[in-house]
Amino acid sequence: MTTAPWRDPALPAAARVDDLLGRMTLEEKIAQLYGVWVGAATDGGGVAPHQHDMTADYDYDELITRGLGQLTRSFGTAPVDPALGARALAGAQRQIVAAGRFGIPAVAHEECLAGFTAWRATAYPVPLAWGAAFDPPLVEEVGRAIGRDLRAMGVHQGLAPVLDVVRDPRWGRVEETIGEDPYLVGTVGTAYVRGLESAGVVATLKHFAGYASSAGARNLAPVRAGTREFADVTLPPFEMALREGGARSVMAAYTERDGVPASADPELLTGLLREEWGFTGTVVADYFGIGFLQTLHRVAGTPAQAARLALDAGIDVELPTVKYYGETLAAAVRAGEVPAELIDRAARRVLLQKCDLGLLDEDWQPHVPESVDLDPPANRALARRLAEESVVLLDNPDGLLPLSPDARVAVVGPRAADALAMLGCYSFPSHVLPHHPGVETGIDIPTLLESLRAELPDAKVTFTEGCGVSDPDPSGFTEAITRASEADVCVAVLGDRAGLFGRGTSGEGCDVADLSLPGVQGALLDALVATGVPVVLVLLTGRPYALGRWHGRLGAAVQAFFPGEEGGPAVAGVLSGRVNPSGRLPVSVPRVPGGQPWTYLQPPLGLAGQVSNLDPTPLYPFGHGRSYTAFTWEDFSGPDAEIGTDGSYDVSVTVRNTGDRAGAEVVQLYLHDPVAGVTRPDVRLIGYQRLELAAAETARVTFRFHTDLSAFTDRSGRRVVEPGDLELRLGTSSADVRATARLRLTGPVRETGAGRRLRCEAEVSRG
């Protein structure tokens, strides 16, 4: 029997797909453009917005006779034993292959924001904690480990990472982001993409683009970012993750900018993404995003119009299930309402990706693992490393930390004895298990209370909750005050409860009006401080909260952003001194709950000044973090220089650990542009290097600055490098500058092209 050309792996992928498309009917092509969500709730109790009213009825057995593009969340919908789930997915794939005329399996996708969102799978720290670690190589390891687990279970595509840049910390999904700086988001997010893709899993960048800039920090609210903010803050992380990370998929955002929904924007999804950036992968809809063009955005009057808008813009795949790209679309094509060329274009992209994944090969068989352990010791060790690196010591003015090993410690607070205090809203226990009461979490998640008792076996540790996370009941304050008064030190463990759509204080759809601690936790902290007993504040949160009210009144303050299943031991290790804190803030910590939104990327009018009585200066700036050891910076090499607008320049500094224990310093390079054609942020991050140093060890870091890194979008919309003065500032945070190099750029204004340098490489030498 002669093998059809599309089955022949020796032929180029394009030739194979062209041959296959020529054999397919319209319905068979369209079948490749949607997924199905088997087991999705239709009663209003689902895990996605509008899931109940956007899930269509269909005959699955009949539907798959045409083929199928994707299978949605076989593991991430309900608590399924991983081994049984893998066998069930393999069975579903065999059924799809047997039912269709061409025998093409579906792409199986899952969420993997902070680990494989499956029952009994490792729950890693959330992306905001990745940003706090300032350690892209470690995040790449995490991405690779997650990718291996996904691939071993038969999953092809992961819906991560989130590359939205925080613009307003009141937004509920801050926990899912990497931080408020596009360079940090881009470098760390790209590392995760590399890891996931190296395991053979398609990384999906989201949410493209502008989602985090929603007005008033409301989920899905209109985006009012201007052209330059969009180009210089929102887009760079996506460009880096595509160009340097090799991501093969992009998810269109729910939101709209200047009246045009992202899911119906051909300038964004085709003009920029494909024609300018050269992207050749697939664009998928955010869940129900195509339907929202009709129901929420109201730019389409019928399902057929919504489908055409999305296809024309460049969305290839309807997720999570079929409604707009199914029979409605086929009928619209036959009626001449939707050009058949749009179907061919999208189907070709989908099939090229399936070819790349080996799904068009004649010998393809679904993978069924011999044994399944989605939370092995190696995963937990990796989760512990990232958690430990991400804990930020905000303040320790009198050296109260580390705690004395035999101290009397009163642990107080609603987050101390709750395992879920460690997890973000896209972890399986927080995302799915609330719909399955009584089902165990499936993984071991030590609480901070348990972990602290293990760290300090000779200490006398007492506990009381004091209050709930968000309820207004202060009745527990009396006992909390009593416990604190009996102790040498009080550890107040406060923070968020992750959830979805108002069921938590952080997470998707859990936006807040201001940055006060949830519920009566602030009042509880006031009561504890009033006892006169030194208080160590430990925050387990998904966003920063205003702490100015307690500044100068606390013995110490520690910030952890949902640090994952090993977060309890990691934070306890910082409190005991076993772990030397090395995290740095990926988001500013505000002084007061109002006066927001504010991130450090402010032009002059966004800074404190005489034109307003409100001072937005944060209490702790972006990049801030303390250590139990001390570092000196010396031998700075960065003399004033003159270079061309296409030139480069090296700036170096030696860092010495002058303490008596090992620690990590994060050297940060910022750019200040004194005069530009448009207003610019006062400072912005353009490079950084994490340095692990033993006691008395030194290391010299050299940053290779290129003028491309000074480029910005000018009044005409071009990205340019302008002649004039620049300052390169080396510091421990955006506000703590240790050395400055002054440059003068000479020559003409230079427009940067598609190959512009996106990162500032760093070289480390150890003495």
XYZ file of N, CA and C in Angstrom, residues 27 70 224 267 374 409 446 588 597 608 643 673 692 695 699 711 724 760:
54
model
N -16.013 20.553 6.409
C -16.289 20.182 7.799
C -15.060 19.573 8.473
N -8.648 19.930 19.313
C -8.055 19.899 20.654
C -8.967 19.196 21.654
N -7.088 51.154 28.496
C -6.916 52.530 28.032
C -5.445 52.883 27.889
N -4.754 43.857 13.118
C -3.478 44.570 13.221
C -2.591 43.951 14.292
N 3.417 12.404 39.801
C 3.492 13.793 39.360
C 4.031 14.727 40.438
N 7.423 31.693 70.973
C 6.910 32.294 69.739
C 5.397 32.125 69.684
N 2.970 21.347 53.664
C 3.182 21.743 55.061
C 2.758 23.184 55.288
N 6.336 46.952 43.443
C 6.536 47.886 44.553
C 5.526 47.604 45.658
N -3.546 53.572 41.035
C -2.481 52.612 40.747
C -1.128 53.291 40.546
N 6.382 61.907 42.930
C 5.995 62.891 43.935
C 6.479 64.271 43.512
N 29.428 57.533 22.768
C 29.289 56.441 21.807
C 28.234 56.818 20.780
N 16.881 58.325 31.188
C 16.997 59.158 29.986
C 16.559 60.574 30.359
N 25.446 34.414 43.643
C 25.536 33.583 44.845
C 26.983 33.662 45.337
N 30.772 33.351 52.064
C 31.341 34.369 52.947
C 32.731 34.753 52.453
N 32.805 38.616 43.375
C 32.503 38.335 41.968
C 32.386 39.669 41.250
N 16.084 52.253 23.249
C 15.076 52.611 22.244
C 13.690 52.752 22.866
N 21.883 61.964 22.485
C 21.704 62.738 23.706
C 22.308 62.025 24.902
N 20.249 42.701 27.920
C 21.594 43.139 28.264
C 22.325 41.934 28.855
